[in-house]
Tab-separated table of C-alpha atoms and ligand atoms in Angstrom:
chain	number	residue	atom	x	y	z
A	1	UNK	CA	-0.285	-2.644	-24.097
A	2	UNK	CA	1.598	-0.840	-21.657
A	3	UNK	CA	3.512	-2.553	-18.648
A	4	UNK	CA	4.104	-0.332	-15.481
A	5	UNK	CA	6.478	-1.347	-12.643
A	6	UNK	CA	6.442	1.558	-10.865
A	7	UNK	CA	3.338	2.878	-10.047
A	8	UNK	CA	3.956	6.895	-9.843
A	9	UNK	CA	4.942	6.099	-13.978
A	10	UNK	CA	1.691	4.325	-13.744
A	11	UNK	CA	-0.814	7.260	-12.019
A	12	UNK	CA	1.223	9.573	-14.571
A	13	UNK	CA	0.038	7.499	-17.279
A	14	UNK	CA	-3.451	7.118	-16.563
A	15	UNK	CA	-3.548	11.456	-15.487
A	16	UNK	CA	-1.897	12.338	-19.317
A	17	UNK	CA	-4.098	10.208	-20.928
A	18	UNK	CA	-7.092	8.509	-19.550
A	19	UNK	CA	-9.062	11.145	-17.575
A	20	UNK	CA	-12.732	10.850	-17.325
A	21	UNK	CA	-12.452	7.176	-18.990
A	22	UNK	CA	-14.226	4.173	-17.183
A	23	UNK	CA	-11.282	1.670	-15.629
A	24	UNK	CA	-11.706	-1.587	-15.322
A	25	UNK	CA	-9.426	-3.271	-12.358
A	26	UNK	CA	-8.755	-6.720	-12.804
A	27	UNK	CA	-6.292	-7.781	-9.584
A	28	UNK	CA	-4.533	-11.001	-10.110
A	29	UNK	CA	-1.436	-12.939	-9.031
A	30	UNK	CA	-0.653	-13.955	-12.061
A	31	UNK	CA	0.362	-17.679	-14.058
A	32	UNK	CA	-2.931	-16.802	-15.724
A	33	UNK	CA	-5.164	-18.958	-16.759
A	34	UNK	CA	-8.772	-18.642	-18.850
A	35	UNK	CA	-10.388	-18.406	-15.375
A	36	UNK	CA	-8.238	-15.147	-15.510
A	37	UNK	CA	-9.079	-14.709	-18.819
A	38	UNK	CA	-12.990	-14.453	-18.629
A	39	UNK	CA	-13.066	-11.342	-15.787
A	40	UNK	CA	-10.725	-9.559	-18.334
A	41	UNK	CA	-12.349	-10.229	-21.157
A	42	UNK	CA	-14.923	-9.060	-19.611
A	43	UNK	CA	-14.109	-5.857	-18.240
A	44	UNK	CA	-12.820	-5.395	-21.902
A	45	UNK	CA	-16.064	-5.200	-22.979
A	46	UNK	CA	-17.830	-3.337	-20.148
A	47	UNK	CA	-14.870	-0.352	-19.625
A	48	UNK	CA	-12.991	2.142	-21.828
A	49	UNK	CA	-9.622	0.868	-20.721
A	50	UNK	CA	-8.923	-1.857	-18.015
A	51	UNK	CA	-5.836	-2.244	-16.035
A	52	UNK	CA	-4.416	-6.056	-14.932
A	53	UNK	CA	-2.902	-6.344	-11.838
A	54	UNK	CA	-0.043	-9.330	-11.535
A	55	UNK	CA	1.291	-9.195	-7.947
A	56	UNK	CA	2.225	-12.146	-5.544
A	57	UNK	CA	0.980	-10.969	-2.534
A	58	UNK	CA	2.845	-11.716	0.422
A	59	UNK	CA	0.752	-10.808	3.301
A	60	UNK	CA	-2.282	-13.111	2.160
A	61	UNK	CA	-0.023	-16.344	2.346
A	62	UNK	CA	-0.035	-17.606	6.382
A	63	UNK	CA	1.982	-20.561	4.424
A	64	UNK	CA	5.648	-19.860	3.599
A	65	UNK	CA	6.068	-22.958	1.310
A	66	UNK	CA	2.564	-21.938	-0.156
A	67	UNK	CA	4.067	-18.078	-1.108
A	68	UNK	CA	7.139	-19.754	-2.195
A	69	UNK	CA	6.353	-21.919	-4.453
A	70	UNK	CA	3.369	-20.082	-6.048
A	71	UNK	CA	3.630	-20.214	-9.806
A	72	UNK	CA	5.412	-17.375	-11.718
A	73	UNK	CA	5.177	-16.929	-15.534
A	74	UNK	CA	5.237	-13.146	-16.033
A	75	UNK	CA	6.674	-13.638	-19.576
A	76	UNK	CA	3.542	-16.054	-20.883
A	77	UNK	CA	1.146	-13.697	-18.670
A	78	UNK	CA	1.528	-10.670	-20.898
A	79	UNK	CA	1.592	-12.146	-24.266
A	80	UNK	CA	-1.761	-13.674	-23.082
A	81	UNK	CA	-2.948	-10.212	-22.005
A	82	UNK	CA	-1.664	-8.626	-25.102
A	83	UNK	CA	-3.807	-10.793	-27.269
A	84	UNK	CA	-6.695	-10.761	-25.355
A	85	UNK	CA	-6.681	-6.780	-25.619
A	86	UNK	CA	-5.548	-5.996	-22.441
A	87	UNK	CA	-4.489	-2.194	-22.080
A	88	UNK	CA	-2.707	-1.548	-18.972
A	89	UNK	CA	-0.843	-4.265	-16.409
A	90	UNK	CA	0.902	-3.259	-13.337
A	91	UNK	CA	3.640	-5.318	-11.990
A	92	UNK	CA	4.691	-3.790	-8.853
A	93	UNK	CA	7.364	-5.208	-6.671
A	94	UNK	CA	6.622	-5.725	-2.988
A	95	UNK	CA	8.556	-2.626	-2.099
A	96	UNK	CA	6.498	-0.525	-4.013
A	97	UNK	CA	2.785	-1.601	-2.648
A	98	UNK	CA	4.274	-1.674	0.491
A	99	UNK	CA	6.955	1.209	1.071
A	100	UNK	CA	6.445	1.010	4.778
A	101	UNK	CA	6.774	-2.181	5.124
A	102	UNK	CA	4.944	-5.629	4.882
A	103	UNK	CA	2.054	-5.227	7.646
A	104	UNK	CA	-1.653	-6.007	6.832
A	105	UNK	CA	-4.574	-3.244	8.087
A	106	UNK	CA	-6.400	-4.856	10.087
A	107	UNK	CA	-10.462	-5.101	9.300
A	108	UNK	CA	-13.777	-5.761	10.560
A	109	UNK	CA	-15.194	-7.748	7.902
A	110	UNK	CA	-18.260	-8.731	10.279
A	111	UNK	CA	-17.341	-12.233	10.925
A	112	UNK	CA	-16.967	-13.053	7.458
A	113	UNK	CA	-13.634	-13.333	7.948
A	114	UNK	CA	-13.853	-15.429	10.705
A	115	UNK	CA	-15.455	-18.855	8.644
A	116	UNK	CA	-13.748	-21.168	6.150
A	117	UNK	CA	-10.453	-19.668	4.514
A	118	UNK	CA	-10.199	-16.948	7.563
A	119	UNK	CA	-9.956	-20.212	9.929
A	120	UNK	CA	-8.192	-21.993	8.190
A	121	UNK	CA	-5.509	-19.493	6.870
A	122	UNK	CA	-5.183	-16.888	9.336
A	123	UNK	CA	-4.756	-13.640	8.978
A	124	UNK	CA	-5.063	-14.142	4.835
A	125	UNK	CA	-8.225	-11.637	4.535
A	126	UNK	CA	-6.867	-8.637	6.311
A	127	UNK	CA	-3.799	-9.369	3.772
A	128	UNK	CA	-6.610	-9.705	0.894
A	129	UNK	CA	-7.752	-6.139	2.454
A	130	UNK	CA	-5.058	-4.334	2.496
A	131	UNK	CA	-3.576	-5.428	-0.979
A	132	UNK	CA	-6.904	-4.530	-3.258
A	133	UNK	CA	-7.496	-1.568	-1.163
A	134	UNK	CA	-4.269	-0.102	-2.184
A	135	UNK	CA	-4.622	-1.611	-5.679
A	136	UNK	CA	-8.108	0.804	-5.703
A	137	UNK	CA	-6.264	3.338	-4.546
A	138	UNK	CA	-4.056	3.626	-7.306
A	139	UNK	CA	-6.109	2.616	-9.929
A	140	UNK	CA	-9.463	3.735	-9.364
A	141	UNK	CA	-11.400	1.809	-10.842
A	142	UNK	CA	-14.745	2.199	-11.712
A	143	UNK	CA	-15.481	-1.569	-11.626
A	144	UNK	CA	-13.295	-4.418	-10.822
A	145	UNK	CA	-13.567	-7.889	-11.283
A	146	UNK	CA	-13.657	-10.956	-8.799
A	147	UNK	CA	-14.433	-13.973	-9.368
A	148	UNK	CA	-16.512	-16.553	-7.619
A	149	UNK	CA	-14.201	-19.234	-7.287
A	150	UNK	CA	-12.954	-17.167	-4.254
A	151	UNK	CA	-16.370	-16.711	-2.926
A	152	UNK	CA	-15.197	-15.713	0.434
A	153	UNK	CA	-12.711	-13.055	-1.031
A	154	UNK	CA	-15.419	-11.791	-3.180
A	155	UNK	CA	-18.127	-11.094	-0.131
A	156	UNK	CA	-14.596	-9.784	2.251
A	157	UNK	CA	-14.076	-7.100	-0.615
A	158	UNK	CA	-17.796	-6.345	-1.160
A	159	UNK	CA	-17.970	-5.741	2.457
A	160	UNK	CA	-14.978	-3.614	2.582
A	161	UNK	CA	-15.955	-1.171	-0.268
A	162	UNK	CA	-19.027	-0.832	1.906
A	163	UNK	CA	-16.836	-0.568	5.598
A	164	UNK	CA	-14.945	2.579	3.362
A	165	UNK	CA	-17.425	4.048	0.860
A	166	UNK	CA	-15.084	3.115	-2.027
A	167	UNK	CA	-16.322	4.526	-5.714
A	168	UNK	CA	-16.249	1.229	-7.051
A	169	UNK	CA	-18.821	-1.213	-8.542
A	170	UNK	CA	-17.282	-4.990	-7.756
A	171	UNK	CA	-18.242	-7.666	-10.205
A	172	UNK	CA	-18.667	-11.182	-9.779
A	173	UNK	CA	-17.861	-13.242	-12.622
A	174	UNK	CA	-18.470	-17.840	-12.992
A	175	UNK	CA	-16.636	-19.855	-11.876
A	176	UNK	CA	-14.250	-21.329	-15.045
A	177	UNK	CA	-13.620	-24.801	-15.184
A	178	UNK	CA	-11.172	-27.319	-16.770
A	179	UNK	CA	-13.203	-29.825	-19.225
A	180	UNK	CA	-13.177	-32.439	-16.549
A	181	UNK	CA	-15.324	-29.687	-13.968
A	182	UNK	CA	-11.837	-28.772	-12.000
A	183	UNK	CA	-12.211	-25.408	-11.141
A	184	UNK	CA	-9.176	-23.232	-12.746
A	185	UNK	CA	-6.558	-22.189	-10.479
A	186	UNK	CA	-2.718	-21.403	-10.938
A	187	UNK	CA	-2.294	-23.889	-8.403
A	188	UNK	CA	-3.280	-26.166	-10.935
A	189	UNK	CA	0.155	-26.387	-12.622
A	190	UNK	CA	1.673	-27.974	-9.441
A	191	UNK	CA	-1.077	-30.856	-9.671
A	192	UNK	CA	0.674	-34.325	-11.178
A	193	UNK	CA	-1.418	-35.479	-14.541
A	194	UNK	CA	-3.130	-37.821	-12.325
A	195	UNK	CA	-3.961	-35.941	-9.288
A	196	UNK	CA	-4.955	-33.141	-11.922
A	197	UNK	CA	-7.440	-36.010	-13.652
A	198	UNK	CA	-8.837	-37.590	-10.533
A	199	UNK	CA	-9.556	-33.762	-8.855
A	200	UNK	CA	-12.331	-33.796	-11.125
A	201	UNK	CA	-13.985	-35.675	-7.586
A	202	UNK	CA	-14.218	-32.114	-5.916
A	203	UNK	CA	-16.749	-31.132	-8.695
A	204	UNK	CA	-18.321	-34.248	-9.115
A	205	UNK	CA	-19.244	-33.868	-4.654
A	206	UNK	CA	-19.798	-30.194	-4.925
A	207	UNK	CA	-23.173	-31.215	-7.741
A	208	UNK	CA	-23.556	-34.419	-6.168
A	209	UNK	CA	-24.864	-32.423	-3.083
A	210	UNK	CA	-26.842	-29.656	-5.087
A	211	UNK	CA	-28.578	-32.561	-6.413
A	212	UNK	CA	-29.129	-33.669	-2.918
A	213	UNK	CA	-29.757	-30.347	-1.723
A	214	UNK	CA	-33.520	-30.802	-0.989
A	215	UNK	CA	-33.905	-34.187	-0.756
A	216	UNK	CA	-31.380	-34.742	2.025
A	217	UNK	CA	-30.260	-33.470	5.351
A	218	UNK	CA	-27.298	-31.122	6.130
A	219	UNK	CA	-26.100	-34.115	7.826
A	220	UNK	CA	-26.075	-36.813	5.540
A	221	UNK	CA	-24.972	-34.721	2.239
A	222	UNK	CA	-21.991	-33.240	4.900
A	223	UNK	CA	-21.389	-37.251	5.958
A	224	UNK	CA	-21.559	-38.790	2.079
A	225	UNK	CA	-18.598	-35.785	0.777
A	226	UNK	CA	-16.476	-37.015	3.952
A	227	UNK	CA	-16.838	-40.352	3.132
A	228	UNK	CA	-15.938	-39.821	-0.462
A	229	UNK	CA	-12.482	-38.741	0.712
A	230	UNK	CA	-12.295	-40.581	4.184
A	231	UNK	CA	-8.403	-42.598	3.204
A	232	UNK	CA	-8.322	-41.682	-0.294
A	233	UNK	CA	-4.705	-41.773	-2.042
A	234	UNK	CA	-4.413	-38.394	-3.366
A	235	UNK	CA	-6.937	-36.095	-1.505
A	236	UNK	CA	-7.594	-34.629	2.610
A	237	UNK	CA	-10.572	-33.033	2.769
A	238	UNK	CA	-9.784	-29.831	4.912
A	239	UNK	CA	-13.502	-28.540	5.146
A	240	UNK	CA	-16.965	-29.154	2.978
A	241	UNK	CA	-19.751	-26.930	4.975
A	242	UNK	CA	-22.786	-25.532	3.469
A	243	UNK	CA	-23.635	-21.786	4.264
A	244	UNK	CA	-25.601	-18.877	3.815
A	245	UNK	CA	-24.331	-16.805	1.308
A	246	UNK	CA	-25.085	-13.383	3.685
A	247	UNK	CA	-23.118	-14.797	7.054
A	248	UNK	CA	-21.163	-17.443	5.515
A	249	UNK	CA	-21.787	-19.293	8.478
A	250	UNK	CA	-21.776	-23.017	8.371
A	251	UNK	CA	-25.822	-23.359	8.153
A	252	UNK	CA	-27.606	-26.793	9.878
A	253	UNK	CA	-30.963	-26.779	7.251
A	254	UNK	CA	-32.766	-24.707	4.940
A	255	UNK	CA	-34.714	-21.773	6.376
A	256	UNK	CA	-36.561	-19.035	3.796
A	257	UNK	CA	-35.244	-16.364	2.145
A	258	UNK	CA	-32.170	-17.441	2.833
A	259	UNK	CA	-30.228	-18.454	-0.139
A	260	UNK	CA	-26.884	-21.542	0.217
A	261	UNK	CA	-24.006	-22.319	-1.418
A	262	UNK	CA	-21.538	-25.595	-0.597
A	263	UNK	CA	-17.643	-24.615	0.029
A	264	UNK	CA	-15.177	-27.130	-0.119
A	265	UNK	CA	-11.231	-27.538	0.621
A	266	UNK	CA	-9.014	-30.143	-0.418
A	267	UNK	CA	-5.258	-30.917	-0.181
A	268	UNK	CA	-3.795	-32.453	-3.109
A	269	UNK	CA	-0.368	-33.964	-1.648
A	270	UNK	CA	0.719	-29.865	-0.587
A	271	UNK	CA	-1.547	-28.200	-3.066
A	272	UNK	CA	-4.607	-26.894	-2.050
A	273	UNK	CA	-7.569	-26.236	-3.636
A	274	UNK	CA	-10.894	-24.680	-3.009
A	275	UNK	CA	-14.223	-24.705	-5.079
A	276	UNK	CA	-17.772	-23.703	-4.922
A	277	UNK	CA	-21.314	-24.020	-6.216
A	278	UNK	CA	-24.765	-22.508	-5.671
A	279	UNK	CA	-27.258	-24.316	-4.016
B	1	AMP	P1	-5.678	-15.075	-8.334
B	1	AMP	O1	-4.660	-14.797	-9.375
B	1	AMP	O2	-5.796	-16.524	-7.974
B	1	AMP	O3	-5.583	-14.170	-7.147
B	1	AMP	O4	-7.068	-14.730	-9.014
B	1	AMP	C1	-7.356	-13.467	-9.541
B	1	AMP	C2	-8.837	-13.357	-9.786
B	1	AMP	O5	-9.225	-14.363	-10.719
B	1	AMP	C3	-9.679	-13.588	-8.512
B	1	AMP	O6	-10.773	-12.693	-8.513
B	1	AMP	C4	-10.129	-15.009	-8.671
B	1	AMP	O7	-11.338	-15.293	-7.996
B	1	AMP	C5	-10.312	-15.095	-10.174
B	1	AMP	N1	-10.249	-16.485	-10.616
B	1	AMP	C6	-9.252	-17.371	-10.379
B	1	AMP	N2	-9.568	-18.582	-10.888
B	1	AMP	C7	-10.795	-18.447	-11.434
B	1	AMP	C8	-11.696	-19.337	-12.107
B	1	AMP	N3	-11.387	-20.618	-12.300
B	1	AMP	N4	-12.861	-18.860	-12.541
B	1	AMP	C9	-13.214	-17.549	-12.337
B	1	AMP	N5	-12.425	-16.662	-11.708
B	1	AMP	C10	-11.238	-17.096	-11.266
């Protein structure tokens, strides 16, 4: 496996020896987890060589505390890329993805920008944007690898490889959970043992109201999740809305052809974690 810093080195690299090979692009910010694990594995299987991103980036993170105290564990990261087969990881430093400086592009994602995460952490898609679009740049892939458990990021970089014509097939991969139905983040690591036990409640709402999904209004399955954390010790709910998974706007009932998906938000003391689930 090799490990690139600089990312001329890198685009060397890949020019002596991998042309007319199929890349996998696997962007992450590292303290990888199996959630990780799954999108490479499986980009193992579906490319000739695939490349791992690990890069913190700073212009997605509206929250200073949030960017500071993100998780680093570069050393752990690579042995579990080495065994899982990994070829290629980048580890740029913030100087060189941005050489002239940390400023976002600024996109028209169509208003999908504007609901959930993009309200609630401003500015953190056009960061999103800007970071994968230079990551394509440099790599170019031929398929990279998102996974669902950022839904919103997923549909934001869809739409952009459509806004810019990119050569690149984007892949959604599951959602990977922790045995207790917590979805897998890095963020994870900053959960106390209990919090980390009792978050399991963000899974347990999220099927509670596909259950409900038909047999219930909008309304009342939005009413019984806020209820569930209305003064609980260790969780604020930030948002639960159900939307169409086009728009992403908050939707009010079911209408045809239109297909839904339940989004949630929840502060853990200052962690904060998002999930998802089909409807
Ligand atoms: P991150 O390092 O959090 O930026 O995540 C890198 C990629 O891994 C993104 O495409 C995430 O959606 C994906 N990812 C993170 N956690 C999970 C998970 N639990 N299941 C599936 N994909 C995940």
């Amino acid at each position: 496996m090799k490990v690139f810093d600089k990312l001329s080195n890198f685009q060397k690299f890949l020019n002596k020896n991998y042309t007319n090979k199929t890349i996998g692009c696997v962007p992450t910010m590292g303290a990888l987890h199996e959630g990780h694990l799954s999108l490479i594995i499986q980009a193992i299987n579906e490319n000739d060589i695939v490349v791992v991103s690990i890069f913190i980036n700073p212009t997605q993170f509206n929250n200073n505390t949030d960017l500071l105290s993100y998780p680093k564990t570069l050393k752990a990261d690579l042995t579990l890329l080495k065994q899982v087969g990994c070829d290629i990881v980048l580890t740029p430093s913030a100087q060189e993805m941005y050489p002239k400086g940390q400023v976002s592009e600024t996109f028209n994602f169509g208003g999908l920008a504007l609901e959930m995460e993009g309200k609630f952490r401003p500015g953190h898609f056009d960061g999103v944007g800007t970071v994968v679009k230079r990551l394509f740049e440099i790599i170019k892939p031929t398929k990279a690898y998102f996974g669902e458990k950022d839904y919103q990021q997923l549909c934001v970089i869809k739409k952009m490889v459509k806004l810019f014509k990119l050569p690149v097939h984007i892949v959604p991969c599951p959602i990977f959970r922790e045995p207790n139905g917590l979805a897998m983040s890095s963020r994870n690591e900053r959960l106390s043992a209990e919090q980390r036990n009792e978050a399991s409640l963000i899974y347990k709402c999220l099927q509670k109201t596909k259950i409900n999904f038909k047999k219930q209004n909008f309304k009342k399955l939005n009413e019984e999740v806020k209820e569930v954390f209305k003064s609980h010790p260790f969780f604020k709910l930030e948002y639960f809305i159900i939307a169409d998974t086009q728009s992403l706007k908050t939707a009010k009932k079911i209408e045809t052809n239109k297909e839904y998906r339940a989004f949630i938000a929840v502060y853990a003391g200052q962690v904060r974690l998002i999930d998802n689930i089909a409807m």
